[in-house]
Structure formats: C-alpha cells, structure tokens
Short mmCIF file of C-alpha atoms and ligand atoms in Angstrom, two decimals:
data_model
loop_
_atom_site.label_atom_id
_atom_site.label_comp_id
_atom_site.label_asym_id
_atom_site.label_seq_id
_atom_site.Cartn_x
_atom_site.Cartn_y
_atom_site.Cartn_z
CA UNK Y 172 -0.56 -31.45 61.53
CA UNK Y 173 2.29 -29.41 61.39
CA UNK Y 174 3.95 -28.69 57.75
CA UNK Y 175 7.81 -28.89 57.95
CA UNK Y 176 9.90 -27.40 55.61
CA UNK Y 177 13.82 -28.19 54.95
CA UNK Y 178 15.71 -25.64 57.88
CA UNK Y 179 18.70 -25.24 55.04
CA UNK Y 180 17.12 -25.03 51.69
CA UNK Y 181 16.76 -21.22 50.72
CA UNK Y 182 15.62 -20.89 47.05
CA UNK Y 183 18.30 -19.22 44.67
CA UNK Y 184 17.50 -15.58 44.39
CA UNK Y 185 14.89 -15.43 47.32
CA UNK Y 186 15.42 -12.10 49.61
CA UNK Y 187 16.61 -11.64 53.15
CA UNK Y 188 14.51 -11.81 56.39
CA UNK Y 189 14.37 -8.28 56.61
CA UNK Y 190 13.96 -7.73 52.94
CA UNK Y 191 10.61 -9.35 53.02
CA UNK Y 192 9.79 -7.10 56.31
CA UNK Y 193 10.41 -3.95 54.64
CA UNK Y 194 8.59 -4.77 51.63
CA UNK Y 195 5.60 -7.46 53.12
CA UNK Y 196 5.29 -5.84 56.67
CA UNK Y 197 2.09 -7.39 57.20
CA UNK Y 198 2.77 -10.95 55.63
CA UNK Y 199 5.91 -11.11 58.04
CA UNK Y 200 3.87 -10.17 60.85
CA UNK Y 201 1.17 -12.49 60.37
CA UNK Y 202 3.43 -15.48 59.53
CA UNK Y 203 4.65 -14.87 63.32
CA UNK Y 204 6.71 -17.53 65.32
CA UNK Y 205 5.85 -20.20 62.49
CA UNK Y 206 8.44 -22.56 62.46
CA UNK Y 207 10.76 -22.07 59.17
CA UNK Y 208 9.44 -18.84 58.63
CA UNK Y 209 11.54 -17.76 55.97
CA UNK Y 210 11.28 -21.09 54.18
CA UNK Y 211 7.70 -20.47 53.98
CA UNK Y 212 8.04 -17.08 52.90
CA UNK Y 213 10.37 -18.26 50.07
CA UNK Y 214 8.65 -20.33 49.03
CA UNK Y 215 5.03 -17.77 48.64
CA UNK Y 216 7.69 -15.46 46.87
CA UNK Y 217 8.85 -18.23 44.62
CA UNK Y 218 4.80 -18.53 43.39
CA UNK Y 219 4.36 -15.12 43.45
CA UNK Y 220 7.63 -14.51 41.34
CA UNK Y 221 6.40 -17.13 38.55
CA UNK Y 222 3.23 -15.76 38.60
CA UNK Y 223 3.96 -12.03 37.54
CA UNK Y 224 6.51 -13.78 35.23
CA UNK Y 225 3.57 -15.28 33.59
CA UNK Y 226 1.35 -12.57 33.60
CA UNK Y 227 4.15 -10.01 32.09
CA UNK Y 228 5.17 -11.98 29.13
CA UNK Y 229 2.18 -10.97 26.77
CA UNK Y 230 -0.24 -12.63 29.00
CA UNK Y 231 1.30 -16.18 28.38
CA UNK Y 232 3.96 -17.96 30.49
CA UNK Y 233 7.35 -19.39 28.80
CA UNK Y 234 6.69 -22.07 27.09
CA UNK Y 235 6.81 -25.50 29.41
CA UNK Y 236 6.34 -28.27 26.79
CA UNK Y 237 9.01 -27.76 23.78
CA UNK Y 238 9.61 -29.98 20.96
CA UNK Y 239 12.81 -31.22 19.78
CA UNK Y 240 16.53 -31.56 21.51
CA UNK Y 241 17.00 -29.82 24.77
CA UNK Y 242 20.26 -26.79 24.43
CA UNK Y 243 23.74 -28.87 24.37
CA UNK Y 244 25.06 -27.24 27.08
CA UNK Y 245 22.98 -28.88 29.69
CA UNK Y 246 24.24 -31.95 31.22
CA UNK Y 247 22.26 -35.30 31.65
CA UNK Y 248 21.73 -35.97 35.28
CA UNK Y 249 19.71 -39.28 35.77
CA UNK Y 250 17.29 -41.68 32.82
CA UNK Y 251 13.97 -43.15 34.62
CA UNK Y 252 11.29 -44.59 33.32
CA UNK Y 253 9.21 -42.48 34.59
CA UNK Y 254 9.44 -38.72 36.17
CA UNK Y 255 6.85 -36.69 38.16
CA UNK Y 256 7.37 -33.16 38.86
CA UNK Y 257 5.80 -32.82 42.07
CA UNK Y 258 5.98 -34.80 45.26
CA UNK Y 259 2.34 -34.35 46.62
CA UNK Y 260 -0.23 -36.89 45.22
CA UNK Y 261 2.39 -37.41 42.77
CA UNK Y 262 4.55 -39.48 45.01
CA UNK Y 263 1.36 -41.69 45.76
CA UNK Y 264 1.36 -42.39 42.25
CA UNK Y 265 4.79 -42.87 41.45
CA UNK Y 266 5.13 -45.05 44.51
CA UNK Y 267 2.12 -47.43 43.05
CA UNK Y 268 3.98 -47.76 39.56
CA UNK Y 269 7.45 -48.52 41.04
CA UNK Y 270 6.47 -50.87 44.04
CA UNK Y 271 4.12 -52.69 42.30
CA UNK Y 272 4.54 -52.63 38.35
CA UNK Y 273 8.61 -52.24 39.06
CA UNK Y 274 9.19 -48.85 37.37
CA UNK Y 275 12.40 -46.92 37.99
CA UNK Y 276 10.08 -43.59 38.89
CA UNK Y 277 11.74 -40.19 39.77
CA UNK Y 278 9.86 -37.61 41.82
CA UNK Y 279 11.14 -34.30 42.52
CA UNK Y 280 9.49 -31.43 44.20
CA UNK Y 281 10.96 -27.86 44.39
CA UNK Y 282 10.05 -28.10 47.98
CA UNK Y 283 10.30 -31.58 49.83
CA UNK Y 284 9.19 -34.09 48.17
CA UNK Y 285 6.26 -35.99 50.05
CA UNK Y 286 5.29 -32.77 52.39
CA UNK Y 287 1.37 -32.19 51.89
CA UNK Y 288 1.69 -29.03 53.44
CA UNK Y 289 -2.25 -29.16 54.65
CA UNK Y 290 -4.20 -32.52 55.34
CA UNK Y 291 -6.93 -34.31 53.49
CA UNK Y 292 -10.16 -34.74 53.87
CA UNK Y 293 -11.39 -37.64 51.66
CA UNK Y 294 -13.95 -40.63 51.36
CA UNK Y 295 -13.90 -44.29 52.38
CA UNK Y 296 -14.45 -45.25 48.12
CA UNK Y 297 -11.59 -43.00 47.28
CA UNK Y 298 -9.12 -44.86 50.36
CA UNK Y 299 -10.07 -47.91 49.10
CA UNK Y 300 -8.89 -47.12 45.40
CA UNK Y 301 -5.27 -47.12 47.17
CA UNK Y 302 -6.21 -50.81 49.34
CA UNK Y 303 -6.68 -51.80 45.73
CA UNK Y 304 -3.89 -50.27 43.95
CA UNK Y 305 -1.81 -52.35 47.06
CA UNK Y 306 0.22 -49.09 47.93
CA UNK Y 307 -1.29 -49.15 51.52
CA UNK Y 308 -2.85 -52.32 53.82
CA UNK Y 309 -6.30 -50.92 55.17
CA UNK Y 310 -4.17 -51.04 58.43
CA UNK Y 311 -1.21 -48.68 57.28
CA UNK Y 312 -4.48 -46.42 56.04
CA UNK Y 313 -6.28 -46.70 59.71
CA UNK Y 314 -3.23 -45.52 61.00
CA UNK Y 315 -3.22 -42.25 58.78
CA UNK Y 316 -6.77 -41.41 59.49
CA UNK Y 317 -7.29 -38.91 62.42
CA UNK Y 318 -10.93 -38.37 62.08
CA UNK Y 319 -14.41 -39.08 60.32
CA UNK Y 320 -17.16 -36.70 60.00
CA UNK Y 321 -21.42 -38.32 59.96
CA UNK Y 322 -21.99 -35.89 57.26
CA UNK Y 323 -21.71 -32.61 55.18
CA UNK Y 324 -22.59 -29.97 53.54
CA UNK Y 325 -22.79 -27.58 50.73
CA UNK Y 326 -24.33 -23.78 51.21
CA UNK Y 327 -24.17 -20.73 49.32
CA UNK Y 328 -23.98 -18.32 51.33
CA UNK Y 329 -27.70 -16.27 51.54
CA UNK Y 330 -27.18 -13.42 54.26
CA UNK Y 331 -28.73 -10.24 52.98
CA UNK Y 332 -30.30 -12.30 50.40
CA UNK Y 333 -34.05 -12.44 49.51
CA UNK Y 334 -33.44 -16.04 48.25
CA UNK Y 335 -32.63 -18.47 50.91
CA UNK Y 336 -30.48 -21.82 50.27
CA UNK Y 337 -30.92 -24.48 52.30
CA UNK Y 338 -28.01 -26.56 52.92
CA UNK Y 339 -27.37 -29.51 50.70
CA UNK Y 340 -26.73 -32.69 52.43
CA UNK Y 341 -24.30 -34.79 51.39
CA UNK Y 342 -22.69 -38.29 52.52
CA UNK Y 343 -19.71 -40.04 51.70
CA UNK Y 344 -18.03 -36.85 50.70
CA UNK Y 345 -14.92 -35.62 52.03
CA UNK Y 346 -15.66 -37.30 55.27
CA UNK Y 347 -12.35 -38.85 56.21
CA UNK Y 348 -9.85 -36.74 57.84
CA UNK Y 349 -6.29 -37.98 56.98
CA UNK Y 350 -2.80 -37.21 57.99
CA UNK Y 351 -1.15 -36.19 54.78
CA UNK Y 352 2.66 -36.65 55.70
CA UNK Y 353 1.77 -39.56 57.21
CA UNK Y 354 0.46 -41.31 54.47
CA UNK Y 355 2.98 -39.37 52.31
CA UNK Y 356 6.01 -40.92 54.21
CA UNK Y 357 5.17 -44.57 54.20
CA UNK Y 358 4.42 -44.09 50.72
CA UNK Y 359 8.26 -42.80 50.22
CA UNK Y 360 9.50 -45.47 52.57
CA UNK Y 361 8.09 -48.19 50.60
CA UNK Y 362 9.37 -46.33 46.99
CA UNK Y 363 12.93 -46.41 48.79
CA UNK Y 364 12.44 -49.84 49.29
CA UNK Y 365 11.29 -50.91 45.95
CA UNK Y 366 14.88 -51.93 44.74
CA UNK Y 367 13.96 -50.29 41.31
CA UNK Y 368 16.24 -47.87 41.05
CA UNK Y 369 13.89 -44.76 42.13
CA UNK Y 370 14.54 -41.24 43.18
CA UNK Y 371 12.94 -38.78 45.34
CA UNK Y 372 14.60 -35.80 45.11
CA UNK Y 373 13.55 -32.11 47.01
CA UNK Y 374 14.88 -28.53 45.95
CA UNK Y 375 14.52 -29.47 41.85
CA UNK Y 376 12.38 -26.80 40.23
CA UNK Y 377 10.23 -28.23 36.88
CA UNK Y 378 11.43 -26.02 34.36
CA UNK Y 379 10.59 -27.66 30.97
CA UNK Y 380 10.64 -30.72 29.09
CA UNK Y 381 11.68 -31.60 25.71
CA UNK Y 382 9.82 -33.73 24.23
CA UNK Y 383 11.50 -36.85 21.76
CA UNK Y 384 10.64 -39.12 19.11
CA UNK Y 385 11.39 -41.86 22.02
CA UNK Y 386 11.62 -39.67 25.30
CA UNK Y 387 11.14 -36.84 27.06
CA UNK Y 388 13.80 -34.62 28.59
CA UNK Y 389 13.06 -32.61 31.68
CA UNK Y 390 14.94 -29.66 32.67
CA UNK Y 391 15.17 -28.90 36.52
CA UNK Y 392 16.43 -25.83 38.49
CA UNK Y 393 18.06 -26.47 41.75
CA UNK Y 394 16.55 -24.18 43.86
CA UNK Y 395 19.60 -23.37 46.58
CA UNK Y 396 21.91 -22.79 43.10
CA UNK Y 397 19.75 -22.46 40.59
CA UNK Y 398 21.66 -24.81 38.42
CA UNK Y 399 19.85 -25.89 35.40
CA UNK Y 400 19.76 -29.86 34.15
CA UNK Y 401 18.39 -32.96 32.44
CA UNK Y 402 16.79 -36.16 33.57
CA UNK Y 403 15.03 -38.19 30.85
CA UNK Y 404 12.03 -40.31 30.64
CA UNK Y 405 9.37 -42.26 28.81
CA UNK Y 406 6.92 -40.47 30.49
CA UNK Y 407 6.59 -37.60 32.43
CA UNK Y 408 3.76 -36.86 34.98
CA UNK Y 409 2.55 -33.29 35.67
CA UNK Y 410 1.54 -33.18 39.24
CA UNK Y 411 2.32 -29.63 40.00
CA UNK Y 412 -1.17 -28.94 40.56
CA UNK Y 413 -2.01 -25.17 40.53
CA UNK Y 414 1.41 -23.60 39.93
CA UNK Y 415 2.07 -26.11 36.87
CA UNK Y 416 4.27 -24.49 35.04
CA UNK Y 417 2.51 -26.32 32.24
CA UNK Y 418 -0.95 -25.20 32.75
CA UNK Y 419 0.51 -21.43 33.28
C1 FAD H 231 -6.59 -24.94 52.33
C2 FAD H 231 -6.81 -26.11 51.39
C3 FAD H 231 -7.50 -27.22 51.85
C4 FAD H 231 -7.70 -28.30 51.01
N1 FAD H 231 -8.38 -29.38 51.49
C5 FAD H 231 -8.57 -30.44 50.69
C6 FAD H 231 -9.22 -31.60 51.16
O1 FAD H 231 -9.63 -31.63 52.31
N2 FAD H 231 -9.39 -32.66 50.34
C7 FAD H 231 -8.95 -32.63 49.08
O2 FAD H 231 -9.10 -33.62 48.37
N3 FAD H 231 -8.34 -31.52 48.57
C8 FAD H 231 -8.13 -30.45 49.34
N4 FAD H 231 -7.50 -29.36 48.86
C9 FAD H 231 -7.03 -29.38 47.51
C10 FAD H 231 -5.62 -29.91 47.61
O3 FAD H 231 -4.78 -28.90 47.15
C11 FAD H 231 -5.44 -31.20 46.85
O4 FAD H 231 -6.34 -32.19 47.14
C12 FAD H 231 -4.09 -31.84 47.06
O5 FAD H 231 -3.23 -31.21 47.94
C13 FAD H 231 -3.54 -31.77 45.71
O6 FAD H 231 -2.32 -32.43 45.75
P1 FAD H 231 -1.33 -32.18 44.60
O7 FAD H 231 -0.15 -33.05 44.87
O8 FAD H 231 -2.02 -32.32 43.29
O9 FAD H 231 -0.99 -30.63 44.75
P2 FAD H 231 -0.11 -29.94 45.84
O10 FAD H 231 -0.35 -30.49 47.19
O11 FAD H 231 -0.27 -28.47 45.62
O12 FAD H 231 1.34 -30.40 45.41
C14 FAD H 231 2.00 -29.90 44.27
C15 FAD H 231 3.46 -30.05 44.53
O13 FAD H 231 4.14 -29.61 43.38
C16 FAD H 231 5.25 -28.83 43.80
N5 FAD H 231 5.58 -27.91 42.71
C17 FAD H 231 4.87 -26.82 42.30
N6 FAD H 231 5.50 -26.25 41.25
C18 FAD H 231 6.61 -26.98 41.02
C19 FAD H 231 7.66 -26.91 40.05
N7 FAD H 231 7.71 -25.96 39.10
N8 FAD H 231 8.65 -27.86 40.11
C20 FAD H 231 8.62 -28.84 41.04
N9 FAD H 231 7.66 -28.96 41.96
C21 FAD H 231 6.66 -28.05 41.95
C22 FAD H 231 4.82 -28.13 45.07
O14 FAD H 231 5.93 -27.78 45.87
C23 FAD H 231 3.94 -29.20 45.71
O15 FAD H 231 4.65 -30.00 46.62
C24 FAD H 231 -7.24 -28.26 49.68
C25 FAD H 231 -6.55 -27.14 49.24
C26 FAD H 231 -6.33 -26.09 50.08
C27 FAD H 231 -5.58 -24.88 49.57
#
C-alpha cells in the first residue's frame, strides 16, 4: 500500500525542508525519495511537538476535556449530531451511524481524513462485525482483502536465554491482510452519499471540547492557518488513538 498525504497541506508553524536537514540529518536521510516527504515529516514534528508540550507542562498535558462555555471569541463553524476527531477507524464508525441510523456525523482528521497510513491485519469474526453492522457487503470486503495467512504466532524472544519459549500457536488471529484506504474510501463514499448532512473534513486539529448541560463544543485548529473554532455536538467520539490529546 502506499500512504498518500495531501501535496498542499503544510501544518501552521512546521519548519522548512532544510530546517529539518540541519536539525534531523539522519531522519531526512532515511525518509529518502518518499513521496510527500515533507508532509510526512510535518506531520512526525507535529507529534513530536505535542508530545514535549505534554511532557513540559508539570508532567500533564493542557487540559482536553473542559467544563462549561467555550471563550466568546471563537466562532461556531458547523452543529452535528455527532463528531469524531479522527478519520482512521473513526470514519468506519461514523460512516455506520450516519448511513444506517441517519446521523448527521462529522469526522475530521488533522491529516486526511480516511488515510490508514499502514494496513490491517485482522480476523474473519472481526470483518464480519462490519457485514453485520451493513457498512460493507462481504463482496465490497473481498475486494479490500489482499491476503490471508494459515496461522500465527506469538514468541518472546529467548536468544542468549537459558529459558527457551516455544512459539504459541494461534488461529483466527490477525490473519486477514486488508487494504486500509481501500476499505477507508468506500466507507467515505458511502458517508458522502448518506444525504444526512455529514462532513469529512482533513487539516482540523482536535484541540478541546467544552462540554454542556445539552452539548459538547469542540474546538479545532486548522492546521495550514492555525485558526482556532467551534463545531458542536451531542456526542463526541475520541478516535485519536495514541496521540489523543485526551488521553495525553
Ligand atoms: C506499524 C504498525 C502496524 C500495525 N498493524 C496492525 C494490524 O495489523 N492490525 C491491527 O488491528 N492494528 C495494527 N496496528 C495498530 C493500529 O494502529 C490500529 O489498529 C489502527 O490503525 C488504529 O486505528 P485508529 O483510527 O484508532 O488510529 P490511527 O490509525 O492512529 O488514527 C488516528 C487518527 O487520528 C488523527 N489524529 C491524531 N491526533 C489528532 C488530533 N489532535 N486532531 C485530529 N486528528 C488527530 C491521526 O491523524 C490519525 O489519522 C498497527 C500499528 C502500527 C504502528
């Protein structure tokens, strides 16, 4: 698979081409001839920016998850039903509740939304759960699947060591191979088609959300300005996975 990232999008703030070659020599070098380089690069700084961020303010990140009214001066971009902040497994998700329970769902990603970045490996049960959700025929799944493994398994590695592991066998594990971005973009097509009034949209940083009595405002950062807004919600879905600004 190859990982695509937006040719236009820089992130507000991020350094030059040969800013990150004077002072990441060797990550430059290694990322080579990729394809969007400097998005990628961006966007590695962007996580490694948030991350010192978290780890210098007293060992605790800003607060994500606020109570009360968000500051005045913010305007009031979009109202949804629903909003996930991240467009990975998220959009699966989001396209489920809006195609077939009729949501108005907004997903935004502060890359593009509905770019894996990396495939999946999963399991027949697990592909299934999505047959029955009816966000995918078994067909429209065949099509994403790109290999299947007989088995697995799970060693610790034992060189040098007096005890020796033997490997665990295991079936129905992480034997499916599956084209991410495949699956990914069929599930945005059929969210665009859902006549609900949904949104996908890429280069929308989660900031924070506020939350209501009655609703929850979310406060995004475009990433090519880095102007700050509001979209409200009933809901809203953390799928940010391991840079969640919430977990941080
Ligand atoms: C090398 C590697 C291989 C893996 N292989 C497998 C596998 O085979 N099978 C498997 O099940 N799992 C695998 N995983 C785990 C994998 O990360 C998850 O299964 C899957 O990608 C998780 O999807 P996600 O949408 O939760 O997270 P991610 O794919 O990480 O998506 C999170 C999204 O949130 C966005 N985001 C982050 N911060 C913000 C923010 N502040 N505002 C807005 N958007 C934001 C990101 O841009 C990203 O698009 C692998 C992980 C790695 C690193």
């Amino acid at each position: 698979m190859t990982a695509v990232l937006s040719k236009s999008r820089r992130t507000f703030g991020a350094l030059s081409l040969s800013e990150y070659r004077k002072r990441y020599p060797l990550t430059v070098a290694n990322f080579g001839a990729l394809e969007n380089r400097e998005a990628w690069l961006d966007r590695i700084w962007g996580l490694d920016a948030r991350w010192q961020q978290a780890l210098e303010k007293n060992g605790g990140a800003q607060e994500a998850i606020v109570r009360g009214a968000p500051p005045a001066n913010l305007s009031i971009e979009g109202e949804f039903e629903i909003i996930y902040a991240g467009g990975g497994l998220g959009l699966l998700h989001a396209a489920v509740m809006s195609c077939r329970y009729k949501r108005r769902v907004m997903v935004f990603d502060t890359g593009n939304v509905g770019r894996a970045g990396r495939d999946w490996n999963i399991s027949d049960d697990e592909l299934r759960g999505l047959e029955s959700a009816q966000l995918f025929t078994r067909a429209e799944i065949d099509e994403a699947i790109v290999n299947r493994y007989r088995s697995g398994f799970v060693k610790f590695h034992d060189k040098g060591s007096r005890v020796k592991t033997p490997p665990l066998w295991v079936d129905g594990v992480l034997d499916v191979a599956i084209e991410a971005d495949k699956l990914l973009a069929r599930a945005s097509a059929k969210l665009e088609a859902s006549d609900t009034g949904s949104a996908m949209l890429s280069g929308l940083r989660f900031v924070r959300c506020y939350n209501q009595p009655d609703r929850v405002m979310v406060e995004v950062e475009d990433t090519r300005t880095g102007k700050r807004s509001l979209f409200g919600a009933r809901l809203l879905v953390d799928a940010t996975a391991s840079s969640s600004p919430v977990s941080l």
